[in-house]
């Protein structure tokens, strides 16, 4: 596996299911960068903002730290291939079609976390087809927040040059899709990544947010945080009104606004209300 053409078929399969963000990376890029900023020590990493969708709505202002592990390298001293996988709004129609098929095959089936289930099923199948029975691999999911499995997907997107990451806003911005991206998984394979270059990560993308946008986003973020904190203390959940505040924070970035999530996709992204899925599948059936 010594050049990028080896995984063209994998990229195509993922894109055909709505996972249209893909980047190869060396494990050392992530591990070395995290160590360089003091977030990895003795094979542990401490961080406060690791989330799958470009922004951590609940933990962005938390004092609670997570203890994490660096990505495994199969004894290759960091010369290990990994794939970063995510999506734009393109995922939504494929996901809804999957939901409709599940409902038709068994109308009484209840899936607790349908988007996570779709992600796991689709990516696992594609990776298994790619890896076969001989290439060992491990998948770290954006929806798995157990300390031993959690990966800082914002910074993984940064070292793989998928996105510009604004640390102050805890927001990742894609060169095409802007802030309207979701991060789903990092896949580590027992294969060399020497074709990608040296052990240190390439230079990160330059800022994709203007100063005016940053100032507006900071104010919008503060408002969203206040509303979220109040709601979680009183109800333990998030209302659509507060969800709109988080969406507005993303919308402060002008780049990629044409790829903004639809109203139903955005609402479901934040509140995970099954009623929204039923409405969406009915509208598009």
CSV table of C-alpha atoms in Angstrom, one decimal:
chain,number,residue,atom,x,y,z
A,1,UNK,CA,0.0,0.0,0.0
A,2,UNK,CA,2.5,2.5,-1.2
A,3,UNK,CA,0.4,5.2,-3.0
A,4,UNK,CA,-2.9,6.9,-2.6
A,5,UNK,CA,-4.4,5.1,-5.6
A,6,UNK,CA,-4.7,2.0,-3.5
A,7,UNK,CA,-7.7,3.3,-1.7
A,8,UNK,CA,-9.6,5.0,-4.6
A,9,UNK,CA,-12.2,2.3,-4.5
A,10,UNK,CA,-12.8,2.8,-0.7
A,11,UNK,CA,-13.2,6.5,-1.3
A,12,UNK,CA,-15.8,5.9,-4.0
A,13,UNK,CA,-17.7,3.4,-1.8
A,14,UNK,CA,-17.9,5.9,1.1
A,15,UNK,CA,-18.9,8.7,-1.2
A,16,UNK,CA,-21.7,6.6,-2.6
A,17,UNK,CA,-23.1,6.4,1.0
A,18,UNK,CA,-22.8,10.1,1.8
A,19,UNK,CA,-19.4,10.1,3.5
A,20,UNK,CA,-17.8,12.6,1.2
A,21,UNK,CA,-14.9,13.7,3.4
A,22,UNK,CA,-11.9,11.4,3.4
A,23,UNK,CA,-8.2,12.0,4.0
A,24,UNK,CA,-5.2,9.6,4.6
A,25,UNK,CA,-2.8,10.5,7.4
A,26,UNK,CA,0.1,9.1,9.4
A,27,UNK,CA,-0.7,8.2,13.0
A,28,UNK,CA,2.5,10.1,14.0
A,29,UNK,CA,1.0,13.3,12.7
A,30,UNK,CA,-1.8,13.1,15.3
A,31,UNK,CA,0.2,11.7,18.1
A,32,UNK,CA,3.2,14.0,17.7
A,33,UNK,CA,1.1,17.1,17.4
A,34,UNK,CA,-0.9,16.2,20.5
A,35,UNK,CA,2.3,15.7,22.4
A,36,UNK,CA,3.7,19.0,21.1
A,37,UNK,CA,0.8,20.9,22.6
A,38,UNK,CA,1.0,19.0,25.9
A,39,UNK,CA,-2.0,16.8,25.4
A,40,UNK,CA,-0.2,13.5,25.3
A,41,UNK,CA,2.0,12.3,28.1
A,42,UNK,CA,2.8,8.7,29.1
A,43,UNK,CA,0.5,7.4,26.4
A,44,UNK,CA,-2.4,9.5,27.7
A,45,UNK,CA,-4.1,12.6,26.4
A,46,UNK,CA,-6.1,15.1,28.3
A,47,UNK,CA,-8.5,17.3,26.4
A,48,UNK,CA,-11.8,19.1,26.9
A,49,UNK,CA,-13.2,19.4,23.4
A,50,UNK,CA,-13.5,16.3,21.3
A,51,UNK,CA,-16.6,16.0,19.3
A,52,UNK,CA,-17.5,14.4,16.0
A,53,UNK,CA,-19.3,17.3,14.3
A,54,UNK,CA,-16.7,20.1,14.1
A,55,UNK,CA,-17.8,21.6,17.4
A,56,UNK,CA,-18.4,20.4,20.9
A,57,UNK,CA,-21.6,22.0,22.0
A,58,UNK,CA,-21.8,20.6,25.5
A,59,UNK,CA,-18.2,20.5,26.6
A,60,UNK,CA,-16.7,23.6,25.0
A,61,UNK,CA,-16.8,25.5,28.3
A,62,UNK,CA,-16.3,22.5,30.7
A,63,UNK,CA,-13.7,22.2,33.4
A,64,UNK,CA,-14.0,18.4,33.1
A,65,UNK,CA,-11.1,16.7,31.3
A,66,UNK,CA,-11.1,13.4,29.5
A,67,UNK,CA,-8.2,11.0,29.7
A,68,UNK,CA,-7.4,9.6,26.3
A,69,UNK,CA,-4.9,7.4,24.6
A,70,UNK,CA,-2.8,8.2,21.5
A,71,UNK,CA,-3.7,6.3,18.3
A,72,UNK,CA,-2.2,2.9,18.1
A,73,UNK,CA,0.6,2.3,15.6
A,74,UNK,CA,1.0,-1.4,15.5
A,75,UNK,CA,4.7,-1.1,16.6
A,76,UNK,CA,5.6,1.0,13.5
A,77,UNK,CA,6.9,4.0,15.5
A,78,UNK,CA,4.2,6.2,14.0
A,79,UNK,CA,4.7,5.1,10.3
A,80,UNK,CA,1.1,3.8,10.3
A,81,UNK,CA,-1.7,4.6,7.9
A,82,UNK,CA,-4.9,6.1,9.1
A,83,UNK,CA,-8.0,7.4,7.4
A,84,UNK,CA,-10.1,10.4,8.5
A,85,UNK,CA,-13.7,10.0,7.5
A,86,UNK,CA,-16.5,12.6,7.7
A,87,UNK,CA,-19.4,14.1,5.7
A,88,UNK,CA,-21.1,17.2,4.5
A,89,UNK,CA,-24.9,17.6,4.1
A,90,UNK,CA,-24.5,14.9,1.4
A,91,UNK,CA,-25.0,12.3,4.1
A,92,UNK,CA,-28.6,13.2,4.9
A,93,UNK,CA,-30.5,11.7,1.9
A,94,UNK,CA,-28.5,8.5,2.1
A,95,UNK,CA,-29.2,8.2,5.8
A,96,UNK,CA,-33.0,8.9,5.3
A,97,UNK,CA,-33.1,6.2,2.5
A,98,UNK,CA,-31.5,3.7,4.9
A,99,UNK,CA,-34.1,4.6,7.6
A,100,UNK,CA,-37.0,4.1,5.1
A,101,UNK,CA,-35.6,0.7,4.2
A,102,UNK,CA,-35.2,-0.3,7.8
A,103,UNK,CA,-38.8,0.8,8.5
A,104,UNK,CA,-40.2,-1.2,5.5
A,105,UNK,CA,-38.3,-4.4,6.4
A,106,UNK,CA,-39.5,-4.2,10.0
A,107,UNK,CA,-42.0,-1.5,10.9
A,108,UNK,CA,-41.7,-2.4,14.6
A,109,UNK,CA,-38.0,-1.9,14.8
A,110,UNK,CA,-36.7,0.8,17.0
A,111,UNK,CA,-33.2,2.0,16.6
A,112,UNK,CA,-31.9,3.9,19.6
A,113,UNK,CA,-29.2,5.9,17.7
A,114,UNK,CA,-30.0,5.6,14.0
A,115,UNK,CA,-27.4,7.9,12.6
A,116,UNK,CA,-24.6,6.3,14.7
A,117,UNK,CA,-26.0,2.9,13.5
A,118,UNK,CA,-25.9,3.9,9.9
A,119,UNK,CA,-22.4,5.3,10.3
A,120,UNK,CA,-21.1,2.1,12.0
A,121,UNK,CA,-22.8,-0.3,9.5
A,122,UNK,CA,-21.7,1.6,6.4
A,123,UNK,CA,-18.1,2.5,7.3
A,124,UNK,CA,-17.4,-0.9,8.9
A,125,UNK,CA,-18.6,-2.7,5.8
A,126,UNK,CA,-16.5,-0.5,3.5
A,127,UNK,CA,-13.4,-0.9,5.6
A,128,UNK,CA,-13.8,-4.6,5.9
A,129,UNK,CA,-14.1,-4.9,2.1
A,130,UNK,CA,-11.0,-2.8,1.7
A,131,UNK,CA,-8.9,-4.5,4.4
A,132,UNK,CA,-10.0,-8.1,3.6
A,133,UNK,CA,-9.0,-10.8,6.0
A,134,UNK,CA,-5.3,-10.0,6.1
A,135,UNK,CA,-5.0,-6.3,7.0
A,136,UNK,CA,-5.5,-5.6,10.7
A,137,UNK,CA,-7.3,-2.4,11.5
A,138,UNK,CA,-9.1,-0.5,14.3
A,139,UNK,CA,-11.9,2.0,14.0
A,140,UNK,CA,-12.3,4.9,16.4
A,141,UNK,CA,-15.9,6.3,16.2
A,142,UNK,CA,-16.9,9.9,16.7
A,143,UNK,CA,-19.9,8.8,18.6
A,144,UNK,CA,-17.9,6.6,21.0
A,145,UNK,CA,-17.0,8.9,23.9
A,146,UNK,CA,-15.5,6.3,26.3
A,147,UNK,CA,-12.2,7.7,27.5
A,148,UNK,CA,-10.1,4.8,26.2
A,149,UNK,CA,-11.6,5.2,22.6
A,150,UNK,CA,-12.1,8.9,22.3
A,151,UNK,CA,-10.1,10.7,19.6
A,152,UNK,CA,-9.8,14.5,19.2
A,153,UNK,CA,-11.5,14.6,15.8
A,154,UNK,CA,-11.2,18.4,15.5
A,155,UNK,CA,-7.4,18.2,15.7
A,156,UNK,CA,-7.3,15.0,13.6
A,157,UNK,CA,-9.1,17.0,10.9
A,158,UNK,CA,-6.5,19.7,11.3
A,159,UNK,CA,-3.3,17.6,11.1
A,160,UNK,CA,-4.8,15.7,8.0
A,161,UNK,CA,-5.4,19.1,6.4
A,162,UNK,CA,-9.1,18.4,6.1
A,163,UNK,CA,-10.1,21.5,8.0
A,164,UNK,CA,-8.9,24.7,9.6
A,165,UNK,CA,-9.5,24.4,13.3
A,166,UNK,CA,-10.2,27.5,15.4
A,167,UNK,CA,-9.2,26.6,18.9
A,168,UNK,CA,-10.8,29.6,20.5
A,169,UNK,CA,-14.2,28.8,18.9
A,170,UNK,CA,-13.7,25.0,19.0
A,171,UNK,CA,-14.9,25.1,15.4
A,172,UNK,CA,-13.5,23.3,12.4
A,173,UNK,CA,-14.0,24.9,8.9
A,174,UNK,CA,-13.7,22.9,5.7
A,175,UNK,CA,-12.2,24.7,2.6
A,176,UNK,CA,-15.4,23.8,0.6
A,177,UNK,CA,-18.1,23.0,3.0
A,178,UNK,CA,-17.3,25.6,5.6
A,179,UNK,CA,-18.5,24.8,9.1
A,180,UNK,CA,-21.2,22.4,7.9
A,181,UNK,CA,-19.3,19.1,8.3
A,182,UNK,CA,-19.6,16.1,10.5
A,183,UNK,CA,-16.7,13.9,11.7
A,184,UNK,CA,-17.4,10.2,11.9
A,185,UNK,CA,-14.3,8.1,12.4
A,186,UNK,CA,-10.6,7.6,12.3
A,187,UNK,CA,-9.5,4.2,11.0
A,188,UNK,CA,-6.0,2.9,11.8
A,189,UNK,CA,-4.5,0.2,9.7
A,190,UNK,CA,-1.5,-2.0,10.1
A,191,UNK,CA,0.2,-0.6,7.0
A,192,UNK,CA,2.9,1.8,6.3
A,193,UNK,CA,2.2,5.5,5.6
A,194,UNK,CA,5.6,6.3,4.2
A,195,UNK,CA,4.0,7.5,0.9
A,196,UNK,CA,2.5,10.4,2.8
A,197,UNK,CA,5.7,11.9,3.9
A,198,UNK,CA,7.6,12.4,7.1
A,199,UNK,CA,6.6,11.8,10.7
A,200,UNK,CA,5.7,15.4,11.5
A,201,UNK,CA,2.3,16.7,10.3
A,202,UNK,CA,2.2,19.0,7.3
A,203,UNK,CA,1.6,22.8,7.9
A,204,UNK,CA,-2.1,23.3,8.9
A,205,UNK,CA,-4.5,25.2,6.7
A,206,UNK,CA,-4.5,29.0,7.2
A,207,UNK,CA,-7.5,30.6,8.8
A,208,UNK,CA,-10.7,30.3,6.8
A,209,UNK,CA,-12.6,32.8,9.2
A,210,UNK,CA,-12.4,36.5,8.8
A,211,UNK,CA,-11.9,38.7,11.9
A,212,UNK,CA,-15.4,40.1,11.7
A,213,UNK,CA,-16.8,36.5,11.5
A,214,UNK,CA,-14.7,35.4,14.5
A,215,UNK,CA,-15.9,38.3,16.6
A,216,UNK,CA,-19.6,37.6,15.7
A,217,UNK,CA,-19.1,33.8,16.2
A,218,UNK,CA,-17.6,34.4,19.7
A,219,UNK,CA,-20.6,36.4,20.8
A,220,UNK,CA,-23.0,33.8,19.3
A,221,UNK,CA,-21.1,31.0,21.0
A,222,UNK,CA,-21.4,32.7,24.4
A,223,UNK,CA,-25.1,33.0,23.9
A,224,UNK,CA,-25.4,29.4,22.9
A,225,UNK,CA,-23.4,28.3,25.8
A,226,UNK,CA,-25.5,30.2,28.3
A,227,UNK,CA,-28.7,28.8,26.9
A,228,UNK,CA,-27.3,25.2,26.8
A,229,UNK,CA,-26.1,25.4,30.4
A,230,UNK,CA,-29.5,26.6,31.6
A,231,UNK,CA,-31.4,23.9,29.7
A,232,UNK,CA,-29.1,21.1,30.8
A,233,UNK,CA,-29.4,22.1,34.4
A,234,UNK,CA,-33.2,22.3,34.2
A,235,UNK,CA,-34.2,19.6,31.7
A,236,UNK,CA,-31.0,17.6,30.8
A,237,UNK,CA,-31.7,18.2,27.1
A,238,UNK,CA,-31.7,20.8,24.3
A,239,UNK,CA,-34.7,22.6,22.9
A,240,UNK,CA,-35.0,23.6,19.2
A,241,UNK,CA,-34.6,27.2,20.2
A,242,UNK,CA,-31.2,26.5,21.6
A,243,UNK,CA,-30.3,24.3,18.7
A,244,UNK,CA,-30.9,27.2,16.4
A,245,UNK,CA,-28.4,29.2,18.5
A,246,UNK,CA,-25.7,26.6,17.8
A,247,UNK,CA,-26.6,26.5,14.1
A,248,UNK,CA,-26.3,30.3,14.0
A,249,UNK,CA,-22.8,30.1,15.4
A,250,UNK,CA,-21.8,27.8,12.5
A,251,UNK,CA,-23.6,30.2,10.1
A,252,UNK,CA,-21.3,33.1,11.2
A,253,UNK,CA,-18.8,31.6,8.8
A,254,UNK,CA,-19.6,32.7,5.3
A,255,UNK,CA,-17.4,30.1,3.5
A,256,UNK,CA,-19.5,27.1,2.5
A,257,UNK,CA,-22.9,28.6,3.4
A,258,UNK,CA,-24.4,27.1,0.3
A,259,UNK,CA,-23.7,23.7,1.9
A,260,UNK,CA,-25.6,24.5,5.1
A,261,UNK,CA,-27.7,21.7,6.5
A,262,UNK,CA,-31.4,21.7,5.8
A,263,UNK,CA,-33.6,22.8,8.6
A,264,UNK,CA,-34.6,19.2,9.5
A,265,UNK,CA,-31.0,17.9,9.3
A,266,UNK,CA,-29.7,20.8,11.5
A,267,UNK,CA,-32.5,20.3,14.1
A,268,UNK,CA,-31.9,16.5,14.2
A,269,UNK,CA,-28.1,17.1,14.5
A,270,UNK,CA,-28.6,18.9,17.7
A,271,UNK,CA,-31.7,17.4,19.5
A,272,UNK,CA,-31.8,13.8,18.0
A,273,UNK,CA,-35.6,13.8,18.2
A,274,UNK,CA,-37.0,10.7,16.5
A,275,UNK,CA,-40.1,12.8,15.5
A,276,UNK,CA,-37.8,14.8,13.2
A,277,UNK,CA,-36.6,11.7,11.4
A,278,UNK,CA,-40.2,10.5,10.9
A,279,UNK,CA,-41.1,13.9,9.4
A,280,UNK,CA,-38.0,13.9,7.2
A,281,UNK,CA,-38.5,10.4,5.8
A,282,UNK,CA,-42.2,11.2,5.1
A,283,UNK,CA,-41.3,14.4,3.2
A,284,UNK,CA,-38.7,12.6,1.0
A,285,UNK,CA,-40.5,9.3,0.5
